[in-house]
XYZ file of C-alpha atoms in Angstrom:
441
model
C -10.424 -4.672 21.097
C -11.982 -2.041 18.816
C -15.294 -3.909 18.962
C -15.142 -3.931 22.776
C -14.527 -0.173 22.771
C -17.491 0.488 20.486
C -19.730 -1.801 22.539
C -18.725 0.006 25.748
C -19.420 3.416 24.231
C -22.804 2.292 22.909
C -23.778 0.750 26.256
C -22.903 3.993 28.013
C -24.874 6.009 25.447
C -27.936 3.779 25.540
C -27.801 3.578 29.333
C -27.859 7.360 29.552
C -30.782 7.476 27.118
C -32.765 4.854 29.038
C -32.176 6.766 32.276
C -33.423 10.011 30.728
C -36.531 8.379 29.285
C -37.685 7.135 32.697
C -38.348 10.612 34.061
C -39.641 13.965 32.838
C -36.820 16.463 32.583
C -36.287 20.049 31.507
C -33.736 21.263 29.009
C -32.009 23.111 31.864
C -31.395 19.834 33.667
C -30.905 17.568 30.644
C -28.091 19.503 28.942
C -25.618 19.319 31.885
C -26.253 15.576 32.134
C -25.660 15.267 28.377
C -22.358 17.052 28.920
C -21.430 14.628 31.709
C -22.361 11.598 29.582
C -20.256 12.845 26.661
C -17.351 13.509 29.011
C -17.688 10.007 30.432
C -17.433 8.541 26.919
C -14.203 10.468 26.302
C -12.789 9.326 29.645
C -13.723 5.734 28.794
C -11.871 5.975 25.485
C -8.777 7.519 27.088
C -8.711 4.786 29.728
C -8.933 2.085 27.061
C -5.979 3.630 25.213
C -3.819 1.782 27.716
C -5.124 -1.539 26.389
C -3.548 -3.379 23.404
C -4.942 -2.454 20.008
C -6.240 0.993 20.994
C -4.151 4.142 20.641
C -4.277 7.784 19.635
C -3.111 7.060 16.086
C -4.949 7.462 12.802
C -7.277 4.504 13.413
C -8.943 6.313 16.308
C -8.322 9.935 15.369
C -11.837 10.433 13.944
C -13.403 8.938 17.075
C -11.328 11.145 19.376
C -12.274 14.197 17.325
C -16.019 13.518 17.460
C -15.894 12.816 21.206
C -14.218 16.166 21.850
C -16.601 17.993 19.496
C -19.633 16.468 21.226
C -18.372 17.629 24.604
C -17.912 21.148 23.262
C -21.403 21.183 21.734
C -22.985 19.748 24.888
C -21.173 22.336 27.002
C -22.415 25.137 24.756
C -26.029 23.976 25.001
C -25.691 23.599 28.774
C -24.795 27.271 28.949
C -27.501 28.370 26.500
C -30.254 26.374 28.256
C -29.227 27.044 31.863
C -32.485 28.937 32.488
C -34.724 27.016 30.069
C -37.336 25.046 32.021
C -39.158 23.693 28.969
C -39.647 19.929 29.029
C -37.145 17.912 27.030
C -39.317 15.811 24.725
C -38.751 12.061 24.671
C -38.573 12.124 20.880
C -35.654 14.581 21.087
C -33.907 12.338 23.625
C -34.322 9.323 21.367
C -33.082 11.239 18.300
C -30.053 12.405 20.286
C -29.260 8.764 21.039
C -29.745 7.697 17.419
C -27.428 10.436 16.164
C -24.862 9.554 18.828
C -24.915 5.858 17.885
C -24.450 6.719 14.207
C -21.590 9.139 14.915
C -19.775 6.713 17.195
C -20.150 3.804 14.781
C -19.156 5.740 11.648
C -16.094 7.247 13.286
C -14.967 3.801 14.438
C -14.818 2.517 10.841
C -11.053 3.202 10.422
C -10.388 1.024 13.475
C -12.258 -1.857 11.838
C -10.818 -1.376 8.347
C -7.188 -1.051 9.454
C -5.191 -3.274 11.780
C -2.916 -2.363 14.651
C 0.175 -2.874 12.477
C 3.584 -1.421 13.284
C 5.806 -3.238 10.794
C 7.717 -6.514 10.980
C 10.803 -7.151 13.126
C 14.006 -6.329 11.257
C 16.854 -8.852 11.167
C 19.634 -6.542 9.961
C 22.145 -4.620 12.025
C 21.078 -1.114 10.961
C 18.318 1.211 12.021
C 16.429 2.587 9.036
C 15.837 6.164 7.930
C 13.434 7.480 5.297
C 13.455 10.401 2.901
C 11.749 11.415 -0.338
C 12.186 13.619 -3.387
C 10.148 14.386 -6.486
C 11.937 14.089 -9.805
C 10.576 16.110 -12.736
C 10.969 14.700 -16.241
C 11.102 17.726 -18.516
C 11.128 15.491 -21.580
C 7.544 14.334 -20.948
C 4.287 16.254 -20.651
C 1.910 14.905 -18.008
C -0.735 13.140 -20.061
C -3.281 13.090 -17.231
C -3.323 16.905 -17.067
C -4.222 19.611 -19.567
C -1.971 22.382 -18.266
C 1.216 21.407 -20.114
C 3.003 20.447 -16.894
C 5.866 17.949 -16.912
C 5.638 14.394 -15.634
C 6.656 14.154 -11.967
C 7.798 10.953 -10.249
C 7.949 10.874 -6.431
C 10.746 8.655 -5.090
C 10.804 7.470 -1.478
C 14.061 6.232 0.051
C 14.792 3.718 2.806
C 18.422 3.455 3.904
C 20.650 2.555 6.889
C 21.068 5.101 9.666
C 24.813 4.822 10.154
C 27.281 7.630 9.509
C 30.219 5.210 9.426
C 29.121 3.475 6.220
C 31.539 4.246 3.387
C 30.332 6.486 0.564
C 28.793 4.806 -2.501
C 29.084 1.360 -0.941
C 25.485 0.169 -0.758
C 23.565 -1.488 -3.592
C 20.475 0.330 -4.855
C 17.125 -1.439 -5.192
C 14.286 0.311 -7.041
C 10.650 -0.712 -6.497
C 7.487 -0.163 -8.552
C 4.037 -0.635 -6.979
C 1.047 -2.376 -8.540
C -2.066 -0.944 -10.179
C -3.697 1.699 -7.931
C -1.087 0.708 -5.369
C 1.103 2.834 -3.139
C 4.808 3.292 -2.633
C 4.565 1.654 0.811
C 2.856 -1.495 -0.487
C 5.905 -3.587 0.468
C 7.419 -1.303 3.088
C 8.423 -4.225 5.320
C 10.595 -5.512 2.450
C 12.210 -2.107 2.005
C 12.889 -1.833 5.734
C 14.383 -5.326 5.867
C 16.685 -4.622 2.925
C 17.771 -1.270 4.355
C 18.534 -2.872 7.722
C 20.962 -5.169 5.869
C 22.786 -2.394 4.044
C 20.752 -1.448 0.964
C 19.371 1.825 -0.313
C 15.798 1.225 -1.502
C 13.992 3.688 -3.770
C 10.239 3.107 -4.050
C 8.472 4.962 -6.856
C 5.015 6.416 -7.029
C 3.480 6.340 -10.507
C 1.126 9.366 -10.348
C -2.449 8.613 -11.465
C -1.618 4.896 -11.300
C -0.986 5.077 -7.537
C -3.849 5.252 -5.076
C -2.656 8.669 -4.018
C 0.502 10.761 -3.979
C 1.510 14.436 -4.046
C 3.120 16.625 -6.681
C 5.953 19.117 -6.188
C 3.473 21.815 -5.114
C 1.905 19.613 -2.462
C -1.256 18.920 -4.454
C -2.938 15.600 -3.723
C -2.901 13.345 -6.801
C -5.362 10.449 -6.644
C -5.696 7.452 -8.931
C -7.238 8.217 -12.314
C -10.849 6.894 -12.186
C -10.749 5.553 -15.742
C -7.500 3.703 -15.076
C -8.909 2.288 -11.827
C -12.100 1.060 -13.465
C -10.275 -0.451 -16.431
C -7.631 -2.143 -14.274
C -10.297 -3.744 -12.080
C -12.124 -5.029 -15.144
C -9.041 -6.323 -16.957
C -7.842 -8.094 -13.814
C -11.271 -9.442 -12.888
C -12.554 -12.963 -13.360
C -15.423 -11.804 -15.592
C -13.182 -10.137 -18.182
C -14.462 -10.986 -21.662
C -12.054 -8.750 -23.612
C -10.109 -10.109 -26.548
C -6.345 -10.532 -26.465
C -6.039 -7.583 -28.855
C -8.087 -5.301 -26.603
C -6.150 -6.274 -23.502
C -2.819 -5.769 -25.252
C -3.815 -2.324 -26.528
C -4.724 -1.196 -23.009
C -1.896 -2.787 -21.041
C 0.835 -1.734 -23.468
C -0.058 1.907 -22.699
C 0.133 1.221 -18.986
C 3.524 -0.384 -19.391
C 4.872 2.424 -21.568
C 4.090 5.006 -18.868
C 5.551 2.940 -16.041
C 8.682 1.920 -17.936
C 9.321 5.548 -18.828
C 8.969 6.468 -15.143
C 11.412 3.798 -13.993
C 13.933 4.423 -16.758
C 13.842 8.136 -15.966
C 14.466 7.546 -12.252
C 17.362 5.173 -12.947
C 18.984 7.677 -15.301
C 18.557 10.518 -12.812
C 19.983 8.565 -9.892
C 22.939 7.409 -11.983
C 23.784 10.743 -13.575
C 22.990 13.341 -10.905
C 24.765 14.068 -7.628
C 22.593 14.144 -4.525
C 23.706 15.683 -1.253
C 21.203 13.752 0.832
C 22.516 10.888 2.946
C 21.008 8.224 0.683
C 22.744 9.889 -2.273
C 26.082 9.537 -0.535
C 25.474 5.873 0.295
C 24.086 4.337 -2.887
C 26.273 2.557 -5.406
C 24.601 2.932 -8.807
C 26.917 0.359 -10.369
C 24.887 -2.283 -8.484
C 21.184 -1.807 -9.167
C 18.385 -4.275 -8.535
C 14.794 -3.817 -9.641
C 11.630 -5.255 -8.161
C 7.913 -4.625 -8.133
C 4.529 -6.067 -7.328
C 1.941 -6.914 -9.999
C 2.180 -4.221 -12.721
C 5.269 -3.000 -10.913
C 6.847 -6.425 -11.249
C 6.100 -6.361 -14.973
C 7.747 -2.946 -15.164
C 10.852 -4.188 -13.373
C 11.197 -7.158 -15.742
C 11.202 -5.148 -18.966
C 13.361 -2.308 -17.630
C 15.616 -5.024 -16.212
C 16.881 -5.748 -19.709
C 19.093 -2.668 -19.368
C 22.802 -3.463 -19.243
C 23.210 -1.506 -15.989
C 20.725 -3.653 -14.048
C 22.197 -6.521 -12.022
C 19.118 -8.380 -10.749
C 15.306 -8.354 -11.065
C 12.460 -9.642 -8.889
C 8.904 -9.911 -10.187
C 6.457 -10.262 -7.285
C 3.294 -11.816 -8.700
C 3.240 -9.778 -11.870
C 2.287 -10.871 -15.377
C 5.209 -9.729 -17.536
C 3.070 -7.554 -19.795
C 5.961 -5.421 -20.993
C 7.438 -8.475 -22.705
C 4.390 -8.944 -24.901
C 5.055 -7.489 -28.353
C 1.680 -8.015 -30.014
C -1.121 -10.455 -30.774
C -1.292 -12.909 -33.658
C -4.277 -15.154 -34.382
C -5.642 -14.493 -30.918
C -2.402 -15.581 -29.241
C 0.053 -13.235 -27.484
C 3.410 -12.641 -29.146
C 6.218 -12.440 -26.602
C 9.774 -11.167 -26.784
C 11.899 -14.327 -27.080
C 15.289 -12.641 -26.805
C 17.602 -14.120 -24.208
C 17.052 -12.574 -20.761
C 20.561 -12.033 -19.448
C 19.779 -10.377 -16.097
C 19.290 -12.790 -13.160
C 15.549 -12.879 -12.519
C 13.318 -14.272 -9.774
C 9.534 -14.638 -10.106
C 7.487 -15.047 -6.912
C 3.856 -16.002 -7.541
C 0.727 -16.646 -5.555
C -0.970 -20.029 -5.713
C -3.520 -19.118 -8.406
C -0.845 -17.476 -10.561
C 1.328 -20.578 -10.348
C -1.560 -22.780 -11.453
C -2.174 -20.433 -14.405
C 1.441 -20.828 -15.489
C 1.103 -24.627 -15.389
C -2.123 -24.500 -17.386
C -0.438 -22.334 -20.006
C 2.223 -25.008 -20.491
C -0.424 -27.720 -20.745
C -2.618 -25.871 -23.257
C 0.196 -24.362 -25.337
C -0.816 -20.811 -24.455
C 2.020 -18.338 -24.987
C 2.335 -16.889 -21.511
C 4.975 -14.190 -21.171
C 6.243 -15.299 -17.743
C 6.925 -18.819 -19.005
C 8.709 -17.538 -22.107
C 10.940 -15.112 -20.191
C 11.899 -17.567 -17.456
C 12.598 -20.300 -20.011
C 14.853 -17.897 -21.958
C 16.653 -16.516 -18.901
C 20.318 -17.256 -18.318
C 19.581 -17.396 -14.583
C 15.847 -17.652 -14.013
C 14.248 -18.707 -10.734
C 10.615 -19.081 -9.747
C 8.662 -20.055 -6.677
C 5.130 -19.705 -5.352
C 3.374 -19.393 -2.004
C 0.818 -22.125 -1.379
C -2.511 -20.743 -0.214
C -1.497 -17.149 -0.890
C -3.611 -14.665 -2.837
C -2.370 -11.696 -4.873
C -2.356 -9.064 -2.113
C -0.738 -11.482 0.356
C 2.554 -10.692 -1.370
C 2.297 -7.111 -0.117
C 1.955 -5.682 3.408
C -1.732 -4.891 2.901
C -3.142 -7.941 4.761
C -1.126 -6.886 7.808
C -2.172 -3.246 7.520
C -5.790 -3.833 6.470
C -7.114 -7.403 6.260
C -10.475 -5.946 5.195
C -9.085 -4.153 2.117
C -6.846 -7.078 1.210
C -9.847 -9.382 1.261
C -11.753 -7.036 -1.032
C -8.906 -6.781 -3.556
C -7.872 -10.434 -3.613
C -9.379 -12.405 -6.492
C -8.767 -15.758 -4.812
C -9.072 -17.162 -1.318
C -6.202 -16.670 1.093
C -5.330 -19.327 3.674
C -1.839 -18.194 4.725
C -0.502 -16.823 7.969
C 0.210 -13.270 6.847
C 3.106 -12.611 9.220
C 4.850 -15.812 8.122
C 4.097 -15.073 4.465
C 5.600 -11.577 4.684
C 8.700 -12.682 6.585
C 9.325 -15.539 4.147
C 8.941 -13.245 1.148
C 11.341 -10.719 2.652
C 13.934 -13.392 3.391
C 13.826 -14.688 -0.199
C 14.156 -11.157 -1.601
C 17.108 -10.450 0.688
C 18.873 -13.708 -0.219
C 18.451 -13.044 -3.941
C 19.829 -9.513 -3.814
C 22.614 -10.548 -1.424
C 23.737 -13.032 -4.052
C 23.471 -10.873 -7.163
C 24.123 -7.371 -5.796
C 26.588 -8.158 -3.011
C 28.103 -11.377 -4.335
C 27.282 -13.223 -1.113
C 26.397 -16.908 -1.263
C 24.799 -19.070 -3.926
C 21.127 -18.382 -4.438
C 18.630 -21.230 -4.375
C 14.881 -21.220 -3.906
C 12.301 -23.864 -3.081
C 9.597 -24.773 -5.555
C 7.048 -23.442 -3.071
C 6.682 -22.075 0.458
C 4.156 -22.146 3.283
């Protein structure tokens, strides 16, 4: 529908231009007609708002703004040139059309990059509320700044909207996003869990997240060096040695594990007056994350106070202890926390190849040494398919995926959320016996 809107606006613009080029006209007469044409484009947009896929939200905010600005500018020139009888040159008319086409097209880009996505249907009995806080770790100096400020960790909560729920009765699930990700990367999962009676806390890892804000409201964007390095390390053309990769990724994991450990300690040891603080039961904590966030959840999940862990398509980098003779060394201690690994198709094939070639792959070692270890994979799914991004922006998901995706994204997301819910229901609520298929979709 966005393409139809742009085509309609361009047809109107080019039609106006063609009409003006067929006759000599003065500036006094041309400017009011320019004002009328711009007004007609705004009216056209507002009429199409009633059609599916077009609204007044962020996808079309830039377009709406430029349409209003153009009307204001055209109105101003109509007043200024009301007595100007100089001929409006054809070149000026053509340039006006060219500029208009560029402005309309550029300001429609958000509508093409992002989808008309409003979340997935929830299956739980509760409506969901959201809240957020920023926790400040005064034991750590922010290493991405030079002002001596402390490390800050934003935490975003999803929880049931029901005043009748007993205090401290809901399990707590803590989520960590992937490299240059965002706390809402798996928001549909958080919403689904909260609708079934969970408190979900999703972390931002400042300078590892695409963007967040600090306690003073300052916008914090992803660190360019981290972004560039993460893209290279995760790319198919990576020619780094095992030693080089380990040196880099171990620093990433240290920062993220410190963030998650800090948040767990704060939520366990502090009293919070907010509604989510009243609801959460910190004696039942589950961890999960996507990609680097999944790796973070796995290593922090060795804590005695963690009851269950889900790794969503993450290589368990925090379990690697070093490199010997070009081969990773992995922590082989028994993994006592129930753990579930959910992989994409390419990741699953990599795990199988590691078994066949004798490569020491951390995910295989941890799952083999787990008291209760489960794994599954989604056939035809790519890395970002295990987040909400393909639903929110198929364009960006396609750019970030390193393998081809052939899945139905709605079905993929709903299946993932159901598996996550079943796992936590079993190990955080004691409901049912968890089982998972070898693969889905």
